[in-house]
Every structure is written in C-alpha cells, then in structure tokens.
Amino acid sequence: QRYLGEGVDGDSVGFTLTSGVVDDVRDRFVGQLETLDFRRWLVQFFTESGHEDFGNYSEREDPIEAGALKDALEQGAALIKPPYVKFALTQTAPESFCLGFNGHSFMVGQSLLPMLKVLMKEQGVNATGNPEILSDPGALAFLLALHNHQGLELGPTCT
C-alpha cells in the first residue's frame, strides 16, 4: 500500500519528504516491529532452509498417529532434533513463546520451555524426564506436528 501522509497523495511525484513524514513512516515501522506478527515472521525467517532440497515444510512419508507417539513415549522412546533442523525461539509474552521451524511457527506455553531447550541442544526428550509431554493437552499435538513434518525424530529410549 502506498504511503499517503500530509502533503503526499496518490499522484505525488518528485516531492520532498518533510521530517514529519519521515517520523511518521519510521513510527509505523517501529510499531510493526513490536507486534506478535513480527516475532512470528522473524522465527519463520531464521528457520527457512537455505538449501532448495530441504526447503519444503512437508509431512513425512510415514507420519504417525497421536496414539502411536504417546505409546512410544510412555514406553521410554525419545524425540530428538536432528542437527540439520533449525529451531528459533522467542518470547512473545511473559509466559508464552514462539518456536520457528522450517519457515513455520508454533505458539507454546512456559511449561514446554525446559523441554524445548533440551531439544534445541539436540538431546533426546521422553515422558520420563519430561512428564509434561503427556500431561499438557497441547504438548503431544505440538510434538506430533514437529515429528510428522520432519523436525524431530523418534528414537530409542533415553533417560
């Protein structure tokens, strides 16, 4: 959308920008930089693949169902982030965060932060060490989405 401020209209060409116009445009940019949308965009931007072969956010060929993931985690299996997967995390409110993965973003609560920090270190997490995986209503769905879109791998047991 074209900027239309004081002394500027849709047909203006070859005009001088007054300091008021510059301040107004800057304030509009600054205002946008302080929004949740900007934070979501930022984590998406930083996690987009730079390689064309890995640039698609797509479901894996063999996705698993929530029940199968829950069963595996209850039996001690672990989820781990592969080294080639990029995660970016930013705080969006006192108790909420936005995780970026492969050009997409997920809103998560404070209760999942310790688990996310472990995953970001490429260490495995399971239900034994992270009981919130099974008790937090959105945690399993979140982890399932990451797994089924190739952000996490399900591996053998870990402690």
Rosetta silent file (secondary structure, phi, psi, omega in degrees, C-alpha in Angstrom):
SEQUENCE: QRYLGEGVDGDSVGFTLTSGVVDDVRDRFVGQLETLDFRRWLVQFFTESGHEDFGNYSEREDPIEAGALKDALEQGAALIKPPYVKFALTQTAPESFCLGFNGHSFMVGQSLLPMLKVLMKEQGVNATGNPEILSDPGALAFLLALHNHQGLELGPTCT
SCORE:     score description
SCORE:     0.000 S_00000001
   1 L     0.000  135.829 -178.691    0.000    0.000    0.000 S_00000001
   2 L   -77.338  138.371  178.771    1.360    3.395   -0.924 S_00000001
   3 L   -70.491  128.195  174.940    2.040    5.830    1.908 S_00000001
   4 L  -127.761  102.237  179.847   -0.324    8.795    1.850 S_00000001
   5 L  -120.506 -165.506 -178.302    0.501   11.291    4.548 S_00000001
   6 L   -58.744  123.873  177.954    0.367   15.042    4.973 S_00000001
   7 L    77.618    6.577 -179.931    1.193   16.716    1.667 S_00000001
   8 L  -128.003  128.161  175.633    1.516   13.384   -0.164 S_00000001
   9 L  -130.948 -179.021 -175.381   -1.212   11.843   -2.297 S_00000001
  10 L   -61.057  -21.390 -179.129   -1.510    9.049   -4.837 S_00000001
  11 L  -101.261    3.436 -177.246   -0.401   11.311   -7.698 S_00000001
  12 L   -69.374  131.594  173.681    2.613   12.841   -5.929 S_00000001
  13 L  -141.012  148.646  177.681    5.918   12.543   -7.774 S_00000001
  14 L    60.689   44.259 -176.815    9.225   14.317   -7.237 S_00000001
  15 L  -107.467  163.698  176.395    8.356   15.538   -3.754 S_00000001
  16 L   -98.831  132.361  177.389   10.419   16.335   -0.682 S_00000001
  17 L   -86.067  119.404  177.872    9.838   14.271    2.430 S_00000001
  18 L   -75.353  164.886  178.895    9.487   16.507    5.440 S_00000001
  19 H   -62.608  -30.090  177.301   10.839   15.406    8.790 S_00000001
  20 H   -64.779  -40.829  178.016    7.231   14.829    9.892 S_00000001
  21 H   -65.948  -44.299  178.743    6.661   12.352    7.055 S_00000001
  22 H   -59.748  -45.541  178.797    9.938   10.589    7.854 S_00000001
  23 H   -61.929  -41.345 -179.484    8.971   10.393   11.539 S_00000001
  24 H   -63.417  -45.901  179.579    5.511    9.082   10.652 S_00000001
  25 H   -64.369  -44.394  178.142    6.874    6.332    8.391 S_00000001
  26 H   -58.974  -44.738  179.976    9.522    5.376   10.985 S_00000001
  27 H   -61.918  -35.847  177.278    6.860    5.195   13.707 S_00000001
  28 H   -65.853  -41.662  176.575    4.775    2.893   11.521 S_00000001
  29 H   -63.815  -48.283 -179.185    7.757    0.580   11.055 S_00000001
  30 H   -59.576  -42.382  178.542    8.625    0.624   14.752 S_00000001
  31 H   -58.781  -39.834  178.985    5.024   -0.109   15.653 S_00000001
  32 H   -70.341  -31.633 -179.206    5.048   -3.194   13.431 S_00000001
  33 H   -69.914  -14.120 -178.702    8.343   -4.411   14.904 S_00000001
  34 L  -100.618   13.082 -176.744    6.715   -4.645   18.322 S_00000001
  35 L   -99.157  161.565  174.164    3.889   -6.979   17.256 S_00000001
  36 H   -62.525  -37.228  179.237    3.407  -10.712   17.643 S_00000001
  37 H   -58.201  -40.109  178.755    3.215  -10.953   13.851 S_00000001
  38 H   -65.513  -42.958  179.824    6.766   -9.607   13.579 S_00000001
  39 H   -62.941  -41.328  177.637    8.067  -12.117   16.136 S_00000001
  40 H   -63.443  -45.508  179.369    6.345  -14.960   14.290 S_00000001
  41 H   -60.268  -41.534 -176.061    7.764  -13.755   10.973 S_00000001
  42 H   -62.552  -46.857  179.434   11.248  -13.470   12.482 S_00000001
  43 H   -68.645  -30.779  175.624   11.421  -17.068   13.746 S_00000001
  44 H   -67.154  -44.728 -179.063    9.992  -18.259   10.435 S_00000001
  45 H   -60.622  -47.211 -176.701   12.585  -16.246    8.512 S_00000001
  46 H   -70.639  -15.907 -178.693   15.533  -17.512   10.556 S_00000001
  47 H  -107.569    1.647  175.745   14.483  -21.145   10.167 S_00000001
  48 L   -64.779  141.806 -179.754   13.785  -21.212    6.448 S_00000001
  49 L   -71.233  138.056  175.000   16.057  -23.633    4.687 S_00000001
  50 L   -89.714   -1.379 -177.654   18.832  -22.130    2.618 S_00000001
  51 L  -114.593  127.924 -174.415   19.032  -25.309    0.570 S_00000001
  52 H   -61.663  -27.540  179.600   16.440  -25.960   -2.109 S_00000001
  53 H   -74.138  -21.164 -177.946   16.287  -29.696   -1.351 S_00000001
  54 H  -112.217   12.211 -171.848   15.312  -29.062    2.277 S_00000001
  55 L   -83.066   -4.110 -175.967   13.120  -26.005    1.771 S_00000001
  56 L   -98.782  127.568  173.028    9.709  -27.621    1.844 S_00000001
  57 L   -82.537   96.740 -174.973    7.679  -27.875    5.027 S_00000001
  58 L  -134.703  154.293  179.483    6.133  -31.189    4.199 S_00000001
  59 L   -73.471  141.908  179.006    4.751  -34.169    6.007 S_00000001
  60 L   -65.860  159.783 -178.057    6.994  -37.197    6.141 S_00000001
  61 L   -65.381  -27.298 -177.447    6.096  -40.204    4.031 S_00000001
  62 L  -122.884   64.843 -179.425    5.370  -42.294    7.117 S_00000001
  63 L   -64.972  153.676  177.515    3.564  -39.989    9.599 S_00000001
  64 L  -110.537  159.856  178.972    2.478  -41.485   12.894 S_00000001
  65 L   -87.567  159.785 -179.617   -0.771  -41.012   14.781 S_00000001
  66 H   -56.754  -42.206 -179.577   -1.012  -39.320   18.176 S_00000001
  67 H   -62.086  -40.155  179.097   -1.793  -42.614   19.904 S_00000001
  68 H   -67.324  -39.597  177.744    1.298  -44.302   18.480 S_00000001
  69 H   -65.684  -44.860  179.241    3.506  -41.395   19.549 S_00000001
  70 H   -59.761  -45.337  178.725    2.005  -41.390   23.035 S_00000001
  71 H   -60.035  -45.790 -179.250    2.532  -45.152   23.358 S_00000001
  72 H   -61.946  -43.178  179.776    6.145  -44.896   22.205 S_00000001
  73 H   -66.895  -38.987  177.646    6.870  -42.059   24.648 S_00000001
  74 H   -63.914  -28.459  179.434    5.193  -43.923   27.519 S_00000001
  75 L   -87.876    3.925  174.732    7.454  -46.892   26.761 S_00000001
  76 L   101.686   -1.308  177.483   10.545  -44.676   27.020 S_00000001
  77 E   -63.008  156.547 -176.667   11.214  -43.744   23.395 S_00000001
  78 E  -121.003  150.273  170.569   12.759  -40.328   22.875 S_00000001
  79 E  -102.960  139.130  179.975   12.265  -37.463   20.451 S_00000001
  80 E  -141.529  144.635  176.843   15.385  -35.692   19.236 S_00000001
  81 L   -87.431  122.789  176.430   16.039  -32.791   16.860 S_00000001
  82 L   -64.784  152.668 -177.572   18.450  -33.748   14.071 S_00000001
  83 L   -60.125  -28.526 -177.394   21.471  -31.419   13.672 S_00000001
  84 L   -80.967   -8.495  179.990   20.338  -30.192   10.240 S_00000001
  85 L   -87.962  131.276  178.901   16.974  -28.944   11.575 S_00000001
  86 L  -100.019  129.251  170.903   16.861  -25.275   12.602 S_00000001
  87 E  -116.932  144.857  171.214   14.750  -24.109   15.529 S_00000001
  88 E  -135.204  138.542 -174.632   14.440  -20.475   16.658 S_00000001
  89 E  -129.486  135.601  174.830   12.648  -19.438   19.823 S_00000001
  90 E  -140.126  147.261  177.646   11.462  -16.041   21.006 S_00000001
  91 E   -80.208  136.224 -178.663    9.392  -14.918   23.955 S_00000001
  92 E  -112.619  -19.874  178.890    6.074  -13.348   22.956 S_00000001
  93 E  -160.131  171.911 -177.489    4.555  -12.663   26.377 S_00000001
  94 L   -52.119  -33.709 -177.906    5.555  -13.337   29.978 S_00000001
  95 L  -127.920   26.060  176.732    4.522  -16.998   29.732 S_00000001
  96 E  -139.536  153.052 -175.032    4.390  -17.744   26.017 S_00000001
  97 E  -137.308  160.487  177.104    6.934  -18.357   23.302 S_00000001
  98 E  -122.199  122.096  178.107    7.046  -18.736   19.558 S_00000001
  99 E  -103.153  127.698  174.799    9.098  -21.549   18.048 S_00000001
 100 E  -100.009  139.460  177.366   10.130  -21.285   14.431 S_00000001
 101 E  -151.186  120.423  173.531   10.847  -24.376   12.367 S_00000001
 102 L    51.863   43.602  177.076   11.357  -24.596    8.613 S_00000001
 103 L    80.390    9.359  177.882    9.592  -21.325    7.865 S_00000001
 104 E  -124.526  164.869 -179.957    6.624  -22.032   10.161 S_00000001
 105 E  -135.510  152.737 -179.041    5.875  -21.022   13.717 S_00000001
 106 E  -133.961  133.252  175.012    4.202  -22.568   16.736 S_00000001
 107 E   -88.581  131.516 -179.705    2.974  -20.828   19.879 S_00000001
 108 E  -134.573  154.017  179.899    3.928  -22.688   23.060 S_00000001
 109 E   -89.044  168.616 -179.473    3.456  -22.085   26.749 S_00000001
 110 H   -54.750  -35.022 -175.641    6.000  -21.666   29.519 S_00000001
 111 H   -62.635  -24.393 -179.024    5.557  -25.285   30.640 S_00000001
 112 H   -92.188   -5.877 -176.093    7.209  -26.562   27.434 S_00000001
 113 H   -58.986  -48.320  179.498   10.220  -24.235   27.595 S_00000001
 114 H   -58.009  -41.348  178.990   12.565  -26.598   29.502 S_00000001
 115 H   -64.413  -41.914  179.624   11.799  -29.406   27.049 S_00000001
 116 H   -63.133  -38.662  178.662   12.355  -27.109   24.050 S_00000001
 117 H   -63.650  -36.987  176.109   15.732  -26.030   25.393 S_00000001
 118 H   -65.887  -47.071  178.972   16.768  -29.689   25.640 S_00000001
 119 H   -59.687  -39.122 -178.622   15.572  -30.360   22.090 S_00000001
 120 H   -66.936  -20.924  175.189   17.444  -27.304   20.823 S_00000001
 121 L   -87.149    5.496 -179.625   20.649  -28.827   22.247 S_00000001
 122 L    62.085   37.862  174.452   19.927  -31.902   20.100 S_00000001
 123 L  -109.883  149.677 -177.658   19.364  -34.039   23.176 S_00000001
 124 L   -75.150  146.970  173.532   16.549  -36.543   23.439 S_00000001
 125 E  -125.280  143.559  176.551   13.412  -35.967   25.474 S_00000001
 126 L  -140.007  178.512 -176.266   10.971  -38.589   26.677 S_00000001
 127 L   -71.285  -25.708  179.350    7.988  -38.807   29.001 S_00000001
 128 L   -66.056  -49.637 -179.354   10.080  -39.984   31.954 S_00000001
 129 L   -83.662  -15.261 -176.549   12.226  -36.869   32.061 S_00000001
 130 L  -137.173   72.184 -175.732    9.522  -34.584   30.681 S_00000001
 131 L   -60.973  -19.571  178.440    6.136  -35.641   32.075 S_00000001
 132 H   -62.653  -20.651  177.419    4.539  -32.505   30.597 S_00000001
 133 H   -56.055  -39.136 -177.202    4.713  -34.259   27.232 S_00000001
 134 H   -97.462  -23.519 -175.859    1.788  -36.415   28.327 S_00000001
 135 H   -92.766  -26.985  179.497    0.053  -34.103   30.821 S_00000001
 136 L   -80.954  120.974 -175.126   -0.029  -30.837   28.821 S_00000001
 137 L   -55.796  -35.964 -178.026   -3.017  -31.058   26.430 S_00000001
 138 L   -91.214  -11.418 -174.267   -1.236  -29.280   23.580 S_00000001
 139 H   -64.073  -47.424 -177.919    2.223  -30.772   24.078 S_00000001
 140 H   -64.023  -41.856  178.491    1.612  -34.084   22.357 S_00000001
 141 H   -63.316  -40.134  178.087   -0.093  -32.427   19.370 S_00000001
 142 H   -62.534  -49.573 -179.618    2.804  -29.950   19.098 S_00000001
 143 H   -65.463  -36.430  177.226    5.440  -32.697   19.216 S_00000001
 144 H   -62.872  -43.445  178.361    3.442  -34.802   16.767 S_00000001
 145 H   -61.772  -43.613  178.516    3.338  -31.892   14.301 S_00000001
 146 H   -63.875  -43.777  179.925    7.111  -31.398   14.604 S_00000001
 147 H   -64.040  -48.735 -174.863    7.756  -35.120   14.177 S_00000001
 148 H   -71.991  -11.206  174.324    5.392  -35.578   11.254 S_00000001
 149 L  -110.258   21.496  170.130    6.931  -32.587    9.469 S_00000001
 150 L    70.725   25.443  175.818   10.468  -33.921    9.944 S_00000001
 151 L   -91.873  -22.774  178.046   11.541  -31.575   12.734 S_00000001
 152 L  -133.982  150.300  174.826   12.004  -34.350   15.298 S_00000001
 153 E  -114.424  145.254  177.209   12.966  -37.991   15.032 S_00000001
 154 E   -95.411  121.159 -175.969   11.642  -40.753   17.253 S_00000001
 155 E  -125.313 -169.112 -179.409   14.480  -42.835   18.578 S_00000001
 156 E   -67.032  175.286 -177.536   15.344  -45.433   21.177 S_00000001
 157 E   -62.874  151.962  173.685   14.886  -44.915   24.869 S_00000001
 158 L  -145.627  163.046  179.587   16.884  -42.338   26.743 S_00000001
 159 L  -118.860    0.000    0.000   16.960  -41.210   30.344 S_00000001
